[in-house]
Structures are given as structure tokens and as C-alpha cells.
Coordinates of C-alpha atoms in Angstrom, one line a residue:
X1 CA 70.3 183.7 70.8
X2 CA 72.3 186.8 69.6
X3 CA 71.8 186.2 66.1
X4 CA 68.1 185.6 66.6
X5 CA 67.1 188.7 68.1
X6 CA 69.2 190.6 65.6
X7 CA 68.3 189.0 62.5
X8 CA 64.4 189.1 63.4
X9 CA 64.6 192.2 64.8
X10 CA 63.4 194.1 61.2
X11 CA 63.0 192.6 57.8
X12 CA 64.7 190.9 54.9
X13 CA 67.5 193.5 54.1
X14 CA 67.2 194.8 50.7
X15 CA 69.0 194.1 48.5
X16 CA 71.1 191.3 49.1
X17 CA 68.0 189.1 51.6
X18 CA 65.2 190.2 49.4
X19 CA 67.1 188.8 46.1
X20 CA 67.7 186.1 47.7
X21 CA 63.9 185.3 48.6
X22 CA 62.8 186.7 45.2
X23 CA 64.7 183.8 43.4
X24 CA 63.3 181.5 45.8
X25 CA 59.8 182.5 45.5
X26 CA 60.1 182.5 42.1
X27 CA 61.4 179.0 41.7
X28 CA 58.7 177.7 44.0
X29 CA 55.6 180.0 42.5
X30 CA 56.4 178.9 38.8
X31 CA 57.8 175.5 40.2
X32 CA 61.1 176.1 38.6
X33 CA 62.9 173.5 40.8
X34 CA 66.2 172.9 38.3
X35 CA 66.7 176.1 37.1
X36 CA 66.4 179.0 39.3
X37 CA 64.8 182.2 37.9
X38 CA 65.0 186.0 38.6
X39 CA 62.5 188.0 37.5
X40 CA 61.3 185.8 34.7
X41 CA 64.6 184.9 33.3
X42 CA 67.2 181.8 34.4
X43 CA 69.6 183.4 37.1
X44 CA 72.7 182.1 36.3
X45 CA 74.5 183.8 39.0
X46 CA 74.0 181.5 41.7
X47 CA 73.6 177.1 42.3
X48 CA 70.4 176.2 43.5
X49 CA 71.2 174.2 46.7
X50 CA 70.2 176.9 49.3
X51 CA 67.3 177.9 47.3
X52 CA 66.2 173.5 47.7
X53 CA 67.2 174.1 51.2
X54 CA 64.3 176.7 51.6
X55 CA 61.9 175.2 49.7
X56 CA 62.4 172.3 52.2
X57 CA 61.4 174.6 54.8
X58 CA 58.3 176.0 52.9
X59 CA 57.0 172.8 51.7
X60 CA 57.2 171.8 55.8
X61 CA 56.1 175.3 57.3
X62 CA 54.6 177.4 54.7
X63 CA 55.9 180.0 52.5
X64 CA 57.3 183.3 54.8
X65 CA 61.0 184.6 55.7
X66 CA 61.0 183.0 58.9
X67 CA 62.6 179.7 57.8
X68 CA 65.1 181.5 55.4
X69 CA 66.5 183.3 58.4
X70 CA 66.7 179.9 60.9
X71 CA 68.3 178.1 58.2
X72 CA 71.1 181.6 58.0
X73 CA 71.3 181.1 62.0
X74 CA 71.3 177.5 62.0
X75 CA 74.3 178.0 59.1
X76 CA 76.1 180.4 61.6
X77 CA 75.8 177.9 64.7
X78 CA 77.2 175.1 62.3
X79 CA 80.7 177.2 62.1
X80 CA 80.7 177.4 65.3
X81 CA 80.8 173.6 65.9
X82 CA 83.0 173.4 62.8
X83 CA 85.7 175.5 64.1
X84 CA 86.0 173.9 67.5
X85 CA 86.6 170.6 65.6
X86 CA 89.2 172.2 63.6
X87 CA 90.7 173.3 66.5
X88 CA 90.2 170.1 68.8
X89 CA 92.3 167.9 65.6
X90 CA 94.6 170.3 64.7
X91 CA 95.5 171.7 68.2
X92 CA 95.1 168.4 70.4
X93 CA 97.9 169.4 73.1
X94 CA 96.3 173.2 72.9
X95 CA 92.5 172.9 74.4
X96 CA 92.8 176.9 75.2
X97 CA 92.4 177.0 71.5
X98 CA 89.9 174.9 70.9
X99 CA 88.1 177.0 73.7
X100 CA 88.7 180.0 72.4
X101 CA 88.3 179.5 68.6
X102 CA 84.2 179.7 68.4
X103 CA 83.9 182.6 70.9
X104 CA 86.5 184.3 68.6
X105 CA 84.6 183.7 65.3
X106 CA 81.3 184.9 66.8
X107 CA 82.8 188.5 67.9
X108 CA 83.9 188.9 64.7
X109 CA 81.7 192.1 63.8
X110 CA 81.5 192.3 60.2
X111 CA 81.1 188.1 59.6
X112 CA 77.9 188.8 62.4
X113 CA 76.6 191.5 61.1
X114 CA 76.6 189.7 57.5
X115 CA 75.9 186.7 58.7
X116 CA 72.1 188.1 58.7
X117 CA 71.3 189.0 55.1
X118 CA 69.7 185.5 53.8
X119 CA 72.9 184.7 51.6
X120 CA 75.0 182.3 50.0
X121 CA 78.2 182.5 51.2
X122 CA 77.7 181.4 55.0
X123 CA 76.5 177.6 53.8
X124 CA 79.7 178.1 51.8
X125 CA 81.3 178.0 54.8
X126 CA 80.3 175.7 56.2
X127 CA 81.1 173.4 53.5
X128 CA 84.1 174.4 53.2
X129 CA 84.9 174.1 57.0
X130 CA 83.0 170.4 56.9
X131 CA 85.4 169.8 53.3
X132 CA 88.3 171.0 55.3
X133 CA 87.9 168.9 58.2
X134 CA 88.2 166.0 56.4
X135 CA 91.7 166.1 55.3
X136 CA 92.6 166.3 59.4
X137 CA 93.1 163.3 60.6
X138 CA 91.6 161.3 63.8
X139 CA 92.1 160.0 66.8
X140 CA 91.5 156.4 65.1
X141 CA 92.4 157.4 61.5
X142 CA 95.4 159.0 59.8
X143 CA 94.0 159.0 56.2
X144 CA 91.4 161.5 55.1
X145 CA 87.4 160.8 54.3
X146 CA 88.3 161.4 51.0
X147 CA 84.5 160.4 50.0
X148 CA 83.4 162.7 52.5
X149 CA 85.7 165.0 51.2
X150 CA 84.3 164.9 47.4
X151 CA 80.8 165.1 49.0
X152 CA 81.3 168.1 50.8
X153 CA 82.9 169.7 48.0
X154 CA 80.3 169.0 45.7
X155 CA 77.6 170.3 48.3
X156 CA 80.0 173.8 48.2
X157 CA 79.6 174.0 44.5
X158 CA 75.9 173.9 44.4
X159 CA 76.2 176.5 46.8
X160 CA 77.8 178.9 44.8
X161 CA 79.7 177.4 42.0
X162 CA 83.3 176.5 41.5
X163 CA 84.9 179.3 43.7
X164 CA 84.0 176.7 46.2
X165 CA 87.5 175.0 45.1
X166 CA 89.5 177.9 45.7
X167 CA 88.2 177.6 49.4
X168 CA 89.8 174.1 50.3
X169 CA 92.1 173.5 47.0
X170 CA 95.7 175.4 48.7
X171 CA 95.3 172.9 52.1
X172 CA 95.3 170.0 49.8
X173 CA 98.2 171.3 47.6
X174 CA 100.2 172.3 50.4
X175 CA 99.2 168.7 52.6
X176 CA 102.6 168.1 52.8
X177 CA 103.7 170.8 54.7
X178 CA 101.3 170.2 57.5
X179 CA 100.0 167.1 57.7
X180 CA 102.3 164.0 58.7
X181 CA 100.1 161.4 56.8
X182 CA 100.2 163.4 53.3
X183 CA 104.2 164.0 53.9
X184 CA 104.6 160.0 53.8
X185 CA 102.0 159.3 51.1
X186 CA 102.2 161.6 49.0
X187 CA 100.5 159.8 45.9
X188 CA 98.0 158.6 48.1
X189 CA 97.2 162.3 49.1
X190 CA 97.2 163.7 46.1
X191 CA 95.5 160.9 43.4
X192 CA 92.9 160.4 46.1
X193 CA 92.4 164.2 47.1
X194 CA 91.9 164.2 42.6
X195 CA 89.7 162.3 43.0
X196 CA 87.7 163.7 45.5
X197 CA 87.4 166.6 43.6
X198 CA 86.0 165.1 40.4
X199 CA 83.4 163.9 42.8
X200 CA 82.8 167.1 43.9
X201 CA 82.7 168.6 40.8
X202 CA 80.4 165.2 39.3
X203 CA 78.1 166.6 41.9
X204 CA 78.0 169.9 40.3
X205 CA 77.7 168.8 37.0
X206 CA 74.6 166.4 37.6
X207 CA 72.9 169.6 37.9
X208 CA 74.7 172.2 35.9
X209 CA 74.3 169.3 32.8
X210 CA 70.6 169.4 32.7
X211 CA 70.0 172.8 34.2
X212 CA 71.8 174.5 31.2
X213 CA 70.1 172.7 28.7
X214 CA 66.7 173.6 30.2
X215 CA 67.7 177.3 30.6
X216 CA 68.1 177.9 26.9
X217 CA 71.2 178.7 25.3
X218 CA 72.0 182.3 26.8
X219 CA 71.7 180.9 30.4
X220 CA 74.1 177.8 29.5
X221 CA 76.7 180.5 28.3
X222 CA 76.7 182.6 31.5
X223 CA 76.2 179.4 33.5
X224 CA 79.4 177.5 32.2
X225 CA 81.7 180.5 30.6
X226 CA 81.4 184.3 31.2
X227 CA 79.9 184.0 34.9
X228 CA 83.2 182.6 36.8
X229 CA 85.1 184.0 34.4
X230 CA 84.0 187.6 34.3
X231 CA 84.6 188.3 37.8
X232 CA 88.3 186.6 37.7
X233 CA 89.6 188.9 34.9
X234 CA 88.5 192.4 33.7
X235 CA 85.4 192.0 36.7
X236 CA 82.1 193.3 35.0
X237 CA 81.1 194.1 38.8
X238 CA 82.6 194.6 41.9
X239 CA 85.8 195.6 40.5
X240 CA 88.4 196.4 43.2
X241 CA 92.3 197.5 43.1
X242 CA 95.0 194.9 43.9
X243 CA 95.8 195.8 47.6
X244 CA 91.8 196.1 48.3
X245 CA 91.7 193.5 50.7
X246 CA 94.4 194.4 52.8
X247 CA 93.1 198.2 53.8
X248 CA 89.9 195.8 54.6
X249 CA 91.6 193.6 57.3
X250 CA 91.1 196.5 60.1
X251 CA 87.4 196.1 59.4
X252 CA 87.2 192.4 58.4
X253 CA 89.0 191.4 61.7
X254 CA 87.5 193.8 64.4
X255 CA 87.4 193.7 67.3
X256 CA 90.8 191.5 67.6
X257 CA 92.5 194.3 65.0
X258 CA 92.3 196.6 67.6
X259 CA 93.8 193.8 70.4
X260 CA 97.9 194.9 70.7
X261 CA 98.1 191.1 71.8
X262 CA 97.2 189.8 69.2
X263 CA 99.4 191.7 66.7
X264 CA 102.3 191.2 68.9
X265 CA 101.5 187.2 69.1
X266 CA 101.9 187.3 64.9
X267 CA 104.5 188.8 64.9
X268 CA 106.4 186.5 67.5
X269 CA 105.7 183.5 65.0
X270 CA 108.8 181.4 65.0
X271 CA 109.7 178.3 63.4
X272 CA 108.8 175.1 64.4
X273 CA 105.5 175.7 64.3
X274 CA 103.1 172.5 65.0
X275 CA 100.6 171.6 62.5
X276 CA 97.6 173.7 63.3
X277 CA 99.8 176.7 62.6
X278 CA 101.3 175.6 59.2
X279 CA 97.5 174.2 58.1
X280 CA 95.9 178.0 59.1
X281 CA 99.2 179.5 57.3
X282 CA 98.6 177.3 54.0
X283 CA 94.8 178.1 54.3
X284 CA 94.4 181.6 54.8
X285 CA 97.6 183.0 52.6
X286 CA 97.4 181.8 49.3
X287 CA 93.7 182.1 49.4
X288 CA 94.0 186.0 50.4
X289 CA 96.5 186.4 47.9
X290 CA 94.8 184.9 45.1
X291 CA 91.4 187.0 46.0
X292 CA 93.9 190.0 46.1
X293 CA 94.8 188.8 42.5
X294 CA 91.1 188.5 40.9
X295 CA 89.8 191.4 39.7
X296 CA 86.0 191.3 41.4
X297 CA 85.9 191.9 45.6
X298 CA 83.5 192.2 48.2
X299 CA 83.8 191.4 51.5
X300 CA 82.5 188.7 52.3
X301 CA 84.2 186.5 49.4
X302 CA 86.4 185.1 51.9
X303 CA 84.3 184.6 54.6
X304 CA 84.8 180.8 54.8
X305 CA 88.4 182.2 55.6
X306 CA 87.5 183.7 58.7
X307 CA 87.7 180.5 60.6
X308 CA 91.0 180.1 59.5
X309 CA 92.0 183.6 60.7
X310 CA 90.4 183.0 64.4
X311 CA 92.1 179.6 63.9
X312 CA 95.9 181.2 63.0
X313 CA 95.5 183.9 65.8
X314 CA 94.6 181.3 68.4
X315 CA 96.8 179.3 67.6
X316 CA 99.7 182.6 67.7
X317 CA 98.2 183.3 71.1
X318 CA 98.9 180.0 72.3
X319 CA 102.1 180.0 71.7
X320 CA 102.9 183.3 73.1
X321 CA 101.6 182.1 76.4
X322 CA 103.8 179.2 76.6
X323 CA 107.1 180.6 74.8
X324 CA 107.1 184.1 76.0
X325 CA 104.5 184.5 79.1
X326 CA 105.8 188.1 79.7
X327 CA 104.4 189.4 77.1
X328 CA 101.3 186.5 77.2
X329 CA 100.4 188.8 80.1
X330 CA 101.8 192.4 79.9
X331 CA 99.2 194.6 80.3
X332 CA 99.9 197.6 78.1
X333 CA 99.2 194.7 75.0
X334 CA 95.6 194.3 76.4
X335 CA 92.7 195.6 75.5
X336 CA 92.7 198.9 76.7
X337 CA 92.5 200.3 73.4
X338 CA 89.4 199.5 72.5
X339 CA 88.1 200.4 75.9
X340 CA 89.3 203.3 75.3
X341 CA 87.3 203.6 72.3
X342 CA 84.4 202.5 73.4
X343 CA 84.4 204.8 76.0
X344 CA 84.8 207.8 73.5
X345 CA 81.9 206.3 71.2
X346 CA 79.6 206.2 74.5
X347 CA 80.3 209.9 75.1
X348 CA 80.3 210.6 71.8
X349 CA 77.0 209.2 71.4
X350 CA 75.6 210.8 74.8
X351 CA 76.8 214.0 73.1
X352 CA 75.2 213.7 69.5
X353 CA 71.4 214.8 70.7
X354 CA 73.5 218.3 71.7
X355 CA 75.4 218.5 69.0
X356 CA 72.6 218.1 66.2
X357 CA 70.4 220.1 68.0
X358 CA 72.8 222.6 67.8
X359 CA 73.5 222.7 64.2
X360 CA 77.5 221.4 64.8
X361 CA 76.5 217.8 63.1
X362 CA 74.5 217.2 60.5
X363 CA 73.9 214.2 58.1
X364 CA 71.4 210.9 57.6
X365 CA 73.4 208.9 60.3
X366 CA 73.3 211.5 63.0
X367 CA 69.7 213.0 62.5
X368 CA 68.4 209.9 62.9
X369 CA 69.9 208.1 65.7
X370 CA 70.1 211.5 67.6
X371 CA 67.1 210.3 69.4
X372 CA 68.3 206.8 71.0
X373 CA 71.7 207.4 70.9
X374 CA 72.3 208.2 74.8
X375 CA 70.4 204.7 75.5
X376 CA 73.1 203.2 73.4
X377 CA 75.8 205.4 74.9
X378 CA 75.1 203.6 78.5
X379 CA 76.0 199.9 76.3
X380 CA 79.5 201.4 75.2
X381 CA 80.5 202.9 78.2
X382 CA 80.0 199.8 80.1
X383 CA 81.8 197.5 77.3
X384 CA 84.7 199.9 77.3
X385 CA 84.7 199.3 81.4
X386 CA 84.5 195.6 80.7
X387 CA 87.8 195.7 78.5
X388 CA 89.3 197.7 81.2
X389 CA 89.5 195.1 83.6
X390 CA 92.8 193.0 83.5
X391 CA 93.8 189.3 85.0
X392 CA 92.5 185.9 83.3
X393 CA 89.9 185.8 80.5
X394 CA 90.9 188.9 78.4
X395 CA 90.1 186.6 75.8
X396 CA 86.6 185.7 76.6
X397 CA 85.9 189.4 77.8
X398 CA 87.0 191.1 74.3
X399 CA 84.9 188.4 73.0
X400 CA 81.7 189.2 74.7
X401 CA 82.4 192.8 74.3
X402 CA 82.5 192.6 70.6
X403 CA 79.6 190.1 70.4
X404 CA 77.4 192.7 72.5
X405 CA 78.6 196.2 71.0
X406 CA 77.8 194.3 67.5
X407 CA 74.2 193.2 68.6
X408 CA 74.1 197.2 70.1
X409 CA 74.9 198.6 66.6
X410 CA 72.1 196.0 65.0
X411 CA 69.6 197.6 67.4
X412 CA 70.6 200.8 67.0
X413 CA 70.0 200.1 63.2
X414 CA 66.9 198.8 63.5
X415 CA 65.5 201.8 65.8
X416 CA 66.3 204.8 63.6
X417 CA 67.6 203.4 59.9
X418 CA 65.6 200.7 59.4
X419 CA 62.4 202.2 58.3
X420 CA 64.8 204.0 55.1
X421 CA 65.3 200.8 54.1
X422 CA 62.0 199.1 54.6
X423 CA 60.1 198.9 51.4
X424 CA 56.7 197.8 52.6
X425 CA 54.6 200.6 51.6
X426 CA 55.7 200.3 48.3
X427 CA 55.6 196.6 47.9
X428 CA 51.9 196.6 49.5
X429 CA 51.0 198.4 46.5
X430 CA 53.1 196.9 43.9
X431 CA 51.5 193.6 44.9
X432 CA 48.1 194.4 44.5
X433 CA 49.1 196.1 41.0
X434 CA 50.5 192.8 40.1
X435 CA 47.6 190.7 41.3
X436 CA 45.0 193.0 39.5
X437 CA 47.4 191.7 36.3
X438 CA 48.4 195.2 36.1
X439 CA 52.0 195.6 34.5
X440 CA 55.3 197.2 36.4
X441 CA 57.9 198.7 35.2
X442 CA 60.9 199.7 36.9
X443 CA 63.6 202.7 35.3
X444 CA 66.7 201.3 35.6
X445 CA 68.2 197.8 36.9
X446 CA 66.0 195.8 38.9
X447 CA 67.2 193.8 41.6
X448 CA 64.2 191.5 43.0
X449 CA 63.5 193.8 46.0
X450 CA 59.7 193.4 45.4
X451 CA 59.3 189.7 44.3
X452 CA 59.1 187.9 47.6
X453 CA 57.5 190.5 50.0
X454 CA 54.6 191.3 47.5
X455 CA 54.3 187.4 46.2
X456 CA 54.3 189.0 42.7
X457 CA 53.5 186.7 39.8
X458 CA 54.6 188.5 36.7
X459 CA 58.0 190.0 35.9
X460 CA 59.0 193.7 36.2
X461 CA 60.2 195.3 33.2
X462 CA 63.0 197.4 33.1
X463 CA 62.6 200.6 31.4
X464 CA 65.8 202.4 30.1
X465 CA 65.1 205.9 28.9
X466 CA 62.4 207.9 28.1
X467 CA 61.2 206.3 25.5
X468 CA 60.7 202.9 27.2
X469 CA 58.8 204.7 29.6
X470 CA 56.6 206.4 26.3
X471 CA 56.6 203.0 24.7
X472 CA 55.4 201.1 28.3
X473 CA 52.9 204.0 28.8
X474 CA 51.0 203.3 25.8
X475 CA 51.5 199.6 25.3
X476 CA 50.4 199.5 29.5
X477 CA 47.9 202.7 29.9
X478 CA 46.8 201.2 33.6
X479 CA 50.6 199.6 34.4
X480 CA 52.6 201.8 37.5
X481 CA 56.2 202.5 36.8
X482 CA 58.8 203.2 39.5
X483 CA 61.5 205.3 40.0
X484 CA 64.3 205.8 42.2
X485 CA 65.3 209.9 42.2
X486 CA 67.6 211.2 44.7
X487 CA 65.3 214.0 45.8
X488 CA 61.4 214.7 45.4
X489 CA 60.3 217.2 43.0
X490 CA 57.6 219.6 42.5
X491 CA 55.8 216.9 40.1
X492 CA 57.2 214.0 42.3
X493 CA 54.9 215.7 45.2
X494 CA 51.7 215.7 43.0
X495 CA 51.3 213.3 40.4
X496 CA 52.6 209.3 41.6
X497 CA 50.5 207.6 43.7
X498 CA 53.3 207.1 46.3
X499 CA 56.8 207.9 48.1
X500 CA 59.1 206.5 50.1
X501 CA 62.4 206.8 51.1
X502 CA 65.3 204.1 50.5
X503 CA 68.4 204.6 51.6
X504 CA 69.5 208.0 50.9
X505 CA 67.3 208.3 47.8
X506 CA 63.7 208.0 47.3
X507 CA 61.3 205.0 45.6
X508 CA 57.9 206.8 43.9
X509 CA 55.2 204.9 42.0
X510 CA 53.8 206.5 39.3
X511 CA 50.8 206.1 36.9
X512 CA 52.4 204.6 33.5
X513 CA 50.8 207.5 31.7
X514 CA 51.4 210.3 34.2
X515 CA 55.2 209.6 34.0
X516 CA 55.1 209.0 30.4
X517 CA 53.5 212.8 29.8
X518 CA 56.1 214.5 32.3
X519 CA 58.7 213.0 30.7
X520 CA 57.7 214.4 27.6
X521 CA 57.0 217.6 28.5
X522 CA 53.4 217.2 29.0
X523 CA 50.8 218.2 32.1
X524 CA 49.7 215.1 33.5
X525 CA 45.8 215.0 34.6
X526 CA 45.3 216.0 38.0
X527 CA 45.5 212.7 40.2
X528 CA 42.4 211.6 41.9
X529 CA 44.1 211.8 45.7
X530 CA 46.9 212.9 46.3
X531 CA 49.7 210.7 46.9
X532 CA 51.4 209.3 50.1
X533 CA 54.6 210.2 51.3
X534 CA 56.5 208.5 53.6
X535 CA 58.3 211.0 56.2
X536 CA 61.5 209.0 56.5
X537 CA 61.9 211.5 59.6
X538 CA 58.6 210.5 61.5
X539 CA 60.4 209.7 64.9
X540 CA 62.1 211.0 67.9
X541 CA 65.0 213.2 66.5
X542 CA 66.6 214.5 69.6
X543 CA 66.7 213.2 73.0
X544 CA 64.4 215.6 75.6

């Protein structure tokens, strides 16, 4: 219910959601079902399975963003189930664990909060959570699905290509060292696990085969050779220092990075450890050091590794209760820490409308929330009075806290940011450009942020230098070019036919011509109207 109210509470977020729906829409309007397509050209950087999966929901419902954001919550909820039956196989003589695991992979704050764009990566999860579940064995069987295995692994690749393997490949290598079955048959385990994995990858293939020779020669390059690779060695994007990921874990694991509990149960990790320890270990360390190794990072590359995190500090927890209950209960290791900095936040925030209306703060973020922020203040101050209460369930409490405080940031978002990221203005108007067959052109690198919202038909051509712009001007005399400058100018107030702010910059539409002429030095004609700016400051600033 949480992640329904937060991911319908505003729009598809540009730019990773609206992408996502531009290839989509794409594939569908031009019925591109094999090869997907971004802004007239095959898009090689992504399989098509969750685009088929939204077509599903299209050809059942109709075409809107509705069923795009289900299927992300429906993804979500699917971990959720996954986990626990992780948990329940790997931890049977532990059920606090199996309790515990979900509720803990929900508060995590940063998987939530992504866990709403309309993405690829949280179906990868859940593949690789289905893949990894089974090679654990069964109440009736020792032996892994290895069938179901290869499927699952083959549905992960469609998802997003082969760094699907790197997900479930280091619990198969390492089997031995946690699972009793592999240990004993160990040719078994590994020349069926093989073989598993050429299904999976035969699953890939059936479409990658046919799908490259359809997308022409330039897509079957990127497709097969530079894409994987380029973002392994020498990244061409996203390109992060070695150690990247580690100064991210604060971040990647809140709230529970801010638990002294949990730290404390880490670090109390002695051998022997049962097998739902050494399977979380052999998950989540190689795979964090070998995305610490490749050269491209974001965030939420190892999401499918969260699980396995929530799954290795459970299982820590556990054993802390039962090997050293003193500190299982001391209360200076609860969670008084981040009560207590909930409790500043809340003030803070209860102070901001003072302190911007007095000039001592100043900035995007606290202009505009100034005017809700003492609403929100109320939510913190009671979640940080929440996490100060002690006894049984500190768990489930720190849980809840983080789940709500999460959902309270969302909605805080959606009340005073949102509207510098929604682009609807501008995509009304590019929309009815495009279906009056009028052409767009966009200066710099477009990224689909218009496709889907304004069901555009024709690509957007990027325009790189003046001129472009000149050349697009008189080859396009009624086309609209857009532009993305950090501030409004003098002309920029006058002559396009609208403004908006995104982000912390601006998007303003322009007649071709009129842009063409001021670019080279030229007095436009006067415009007809003048044109409408957005005021991205057209709401309550300051709390009465």
C-alpha cells in the first residue's frame, strides 16, 4: 500500500521512468516487438522482456503509465515473498529471520525510493532471487531445480543482459562452501549448474540472434560487443573510483547503517557459521567486490544484492541473540541514534520556515519545502519517539520507522519539488507540434523524456552546435527546437513560445527560426504572444 501511494502520488520521473515508457511506446506505436527502439534508432542498451511485459498490460488495459507502475509494485511485492523463502530454506531452525527478512528489505530507503522509477533492475531481482532459490534445497529435495534454474536465469538476461550472471554465478561457484548437497556432488553441482546456464544464456540468444540481425549492423555491434563491455573497462558512462561503493553503503543500507546493533552483530561473526550465513557471505562479497572492480557504478547495480544484505544481517542478529544475549539486548546498541536524528530533522524542519524567511538559509531544497516542512516535522518527531521506546520488537519498530520516514520524504517530494521536474507543459506542446507533422529538435543529448507523455510519432533530432540549429532552421522553417539553459535570458523571456523549469535549470521551446537568427546574431521577429513561463516558485513558500 506504501509503494502505491508513493509511486502514484506524481508522475513518471524523468529521466530514468519516462525512458523507460518512451522505448515502450515506441516499440508498441511502430510495432517494433523484437527490437526495441529509442527515438527512431534500435536501443541496444537494454533486453526487451520488461518492455513485452508492458505491452501485455496495454494490449489488456490500454496504453497509460498506470500498468507500468503496478507491474514496478507488483516486482517489489515479489521480493518480498522471495526473501522470506530464502530465509525460510536457508534459516529453518531461525523463523525470527525469516520474520524479519521482508520487513527489513522494505525499510530499506534508497531500494524504496528507487523501487518507483519504472526500471529494469527490480525484475532483475527478482529473477535473480527466484534463480537463487533454486540452488537451496527442500524439505522433500536435496538437489537443485536446475531447469528452473536455467529458466530463471534466462528470464534475468532478457531483463538486462548478461550482468544478470554476475547476480547468481559466485553462489554456484562457491556451492560447496554452503550447501551440503553440492559439498558431496560436486560434479553433479557443477556440470548441471553449466548447464543451467547455457540454458539461460540459449534463452538470451533466441532473441539476441534474430534481434541483431534485424537491427542492422551498428545495433548488432553494441548489442553483442561494446555495450557489456564498455561499462566493465574504461566505462564510457557512469564512471566511478574503486572504493565508490563502499562510501555508498551508509546510504545504500539506511536505516539499519545507523542501528549500533547491527554493526556490533557483524562484527561478532564467528566461525561455525550455518549455511544461511556462509550462502549470504558467498553472495554478497564477491559480488560487491567485483562491482567495486568494474569501472561503470550506479547505485542501484546491485540492487538484487540487497536481499542478500537484509539476509546476512538477519541472520548476524540471530546469532547474537542466542550466543551473546547481553549485548542481543543492551540498550545503548539500540536505536536511539537515529531517534535521535529524527528528532533533530523534525526541529530542523519546524525551524526552516524561520530560517528562510530570515535570510540564514537559502537554496532550491529549502525555499521550496519551507512551506510544508513543519507538517512534516510532526512525522519525524514522532518516528524519532517511536525508536525511543525499548523492550521486544526494536526490529519491527526501526522497520516501520524507516518505511514511514521514507514514504514522508516521497510526499514531501511530491508537494514542493515535483512540479521542477514535471514536464507537462512542455510535452503538451511538443505533442501537438509532433502531430501537426511539425519537426523537433532538441540541442544536446536527448533522452526520451517526451516520447511517452506526448504519444510523439516522429523522432527528435539532436542538434549539436549552432549550425545544426542554422541548418534545422532552414531545412524545418515551422519545426520548434528546445533547449535546456541554466538561467532565462533577456531573449529567453521574449522570443520561445515557452518555459519551464527542470530541475535546477530551465526547458524553453523555441521557433526553429527564432533560435536560428539569435544564435547568429540576428533580431528575431517579434513573437505573436508572448510566451509562457512557468513560475517554478508558484506555491506556499513559508509557513504563516
Amino acid at each position: 500500500m506504501a509503494a502505491l501511494l508513493a509511486i502514484f502520488s506524481h508522475g513518471p520521473m524523468p529521466l530514468y521512468s519516462t525512458r523507460t515508457l518512451a522505448v515502450a511506446w515506441e516499440m508498441w506505436n511502430h510495432g517494433h516487438w523484437l527490437v526495441p527502439f529509442n527515438n527512431g534508432a534500435p536501443y541496444s542498451e537494454k533486453a526487451p522482456l520488461l518492455f513485452w511485459m508492458i505491452h501485455a498490460g496495454w494490449f489488456a488495459f490500454g496504453v497509460s503509465d498506470v500498468w507500468p507502475r503496478v507491474l514496478e509494485v507488483i516486482f517489489g511485492g515479489s521480493q518480498l515473498v522471495l526473501v522470506a523463502a530464502l530465509a525460510r530454506r536457508l534459516f529453518p531452525d531461525r523463523p525470527w529471520v525469516t520474520r524479519a527478512a521482508p520487513w527489513m528489505l522494505l525499510a530499506l530507503g534508497y531500494a524504496f525510493l528507487f523501487g518507483l522509477q519504472i526500471m529494469y533492475d527490480v525484475l532483475l531481482a527478482v529473477w535473480a532471487l527466484a534463480a537463487l532459490l533454486c540452488l537451496t534445497r527442500t524439505p522433500a529435495r536435496d538437489e537443485p531445480r536446475w531447469w528452473l534454474f536455467g529458466l530463471c536465469l534466462g528470464l534475468g538476461l532478457l531483463t538486462k543482459g548478461p550482468v544478470m550472471a554476475l547476480h547468481v554465478v559466485f553462489p554456484w561457484l562457491l556451492g560447496p562452501l554452503w550447501n551440503d548437497w553440492a559439498n558431496q556432488h560436486r560434479a553433479r553441482w557443477y556440470g548441471r549448474g553449466l548447464l543451467g546456464f547455457l540454458l539461460g544464456f540459449a534463452i538470451l540468444l533466441a532473441w539476441a540472434l534474430p534481434a541483431g540481425f534485424t537491427g542492422g549492423e551498428a545495433y548488432r555491434q553494441r548489442l553483442f560487443f561494446t555495450q557489456t563491455a564498455g561499462r566493465v573497462v574504461n566505462a564510457f558512462d557512469h564512471a566511478r573510483p574503486l572504493w565508490w561503493y563502499v562510501l555508498a553503503l551508509p546510504v545504500l543500507m539506511f536505516p539499519f547503517s545507523g542501528w549500533p546493533r547491527a554493526w556490533v552483530a557483524l562484527a561478532s561473526l564467528r566461525r561455525p557459521l550455518d549455511a544461511g550465513m556462509r550462502f549470504a557471505l558467498c553472495w554478497v562479497v564477491p559480488v560487491f567486490v567485483t562491482f567495486s572492480l568494474i569501472s561503470g557504478k550506479q547505485l542501484y547495480y546491485p540492487l538484487p544484492e540487497f536481499a542478500g544484505a537484509v539476509l546476512l544481517l538477519a541472520g548476524a542478529i540471530a546469532l547474537l541473540r542466542e550466543r551473546r544475549p547481553a549485548l542481543a539486548y543492551n540498550g545503548w546498541l539500540g536505536t536511539w541514534p537515529l531517534a535521535l536524528g529524527g528528532i533533530l530533522f523534525g526541529v530542523f524542519l519546524f525551524m526552516l520556515p524561520w530560517l528562510v524567511g530570515s535570510g540564514r538559509l537559502h537554496g532550491e531544497w529549502f525555499d521550496t519545502t519551507a512551506g510544508y516542512s513543519r507538517f512534516f516535522a510532526v512525522v519525524f518527531l514522532l518516528l524519532g519517539a517511536l525508536l525511543l521506546l525499548r523492550g521486544r520488537g526494536e526490529m519491527r519498530r526501526l522497520a516501520v520507522a524507516g518505511l514511514l520516514g521514507t514514504l514522508a520524504i516521497s510526499t514531501l517530494f511530491t508537494l514542493t519539488l515535483w512540479p521542477r521536474y514535471d514536464l507537462a507543459p512542455a510535452t503538451r506542446l511538443l505533442g501537438a507540434a509532433d502531430a501537426q507533422n511539425r519537426a523537433i529538435g532538441y540541442t544536446g543529448v536527448y533522452e526520451g523524456q517526451f516520447h511517452f507523455a506526448g504519444r510523439l510519432d516522429h523522432p527528435i533530432i539532436e542538434l549539436h552546435g549552432d549550425e545544426a540549429i542554422a541548418d534545422f532552421a532552414r531545412t524545418h522553417p515551422d519545426g520548434l527546437i528546445v533547449t535546456h539553459p541554466d538561467k532565462l535570458d533577456a531573449a529567453a523571456l521574449r522570443y520561445p513560445l515557452l518555459a519551464q523549469p527542470f530541475r535546477s535549470s530551465w526547458v524553453v521551446i523555441w521557433p526553429a527560426t527564432s533560435l536560428a537568427d539569435l544564435r547568429a546574431g540576428h533580431r528575431p521577429p517579434e513573437p505573436a504572444q508572448p510566451p509562457r513561463i512557468f513560475n517554478p516558485d508558484a506555491r506556499p513558500r513559508q509557513f504563516p
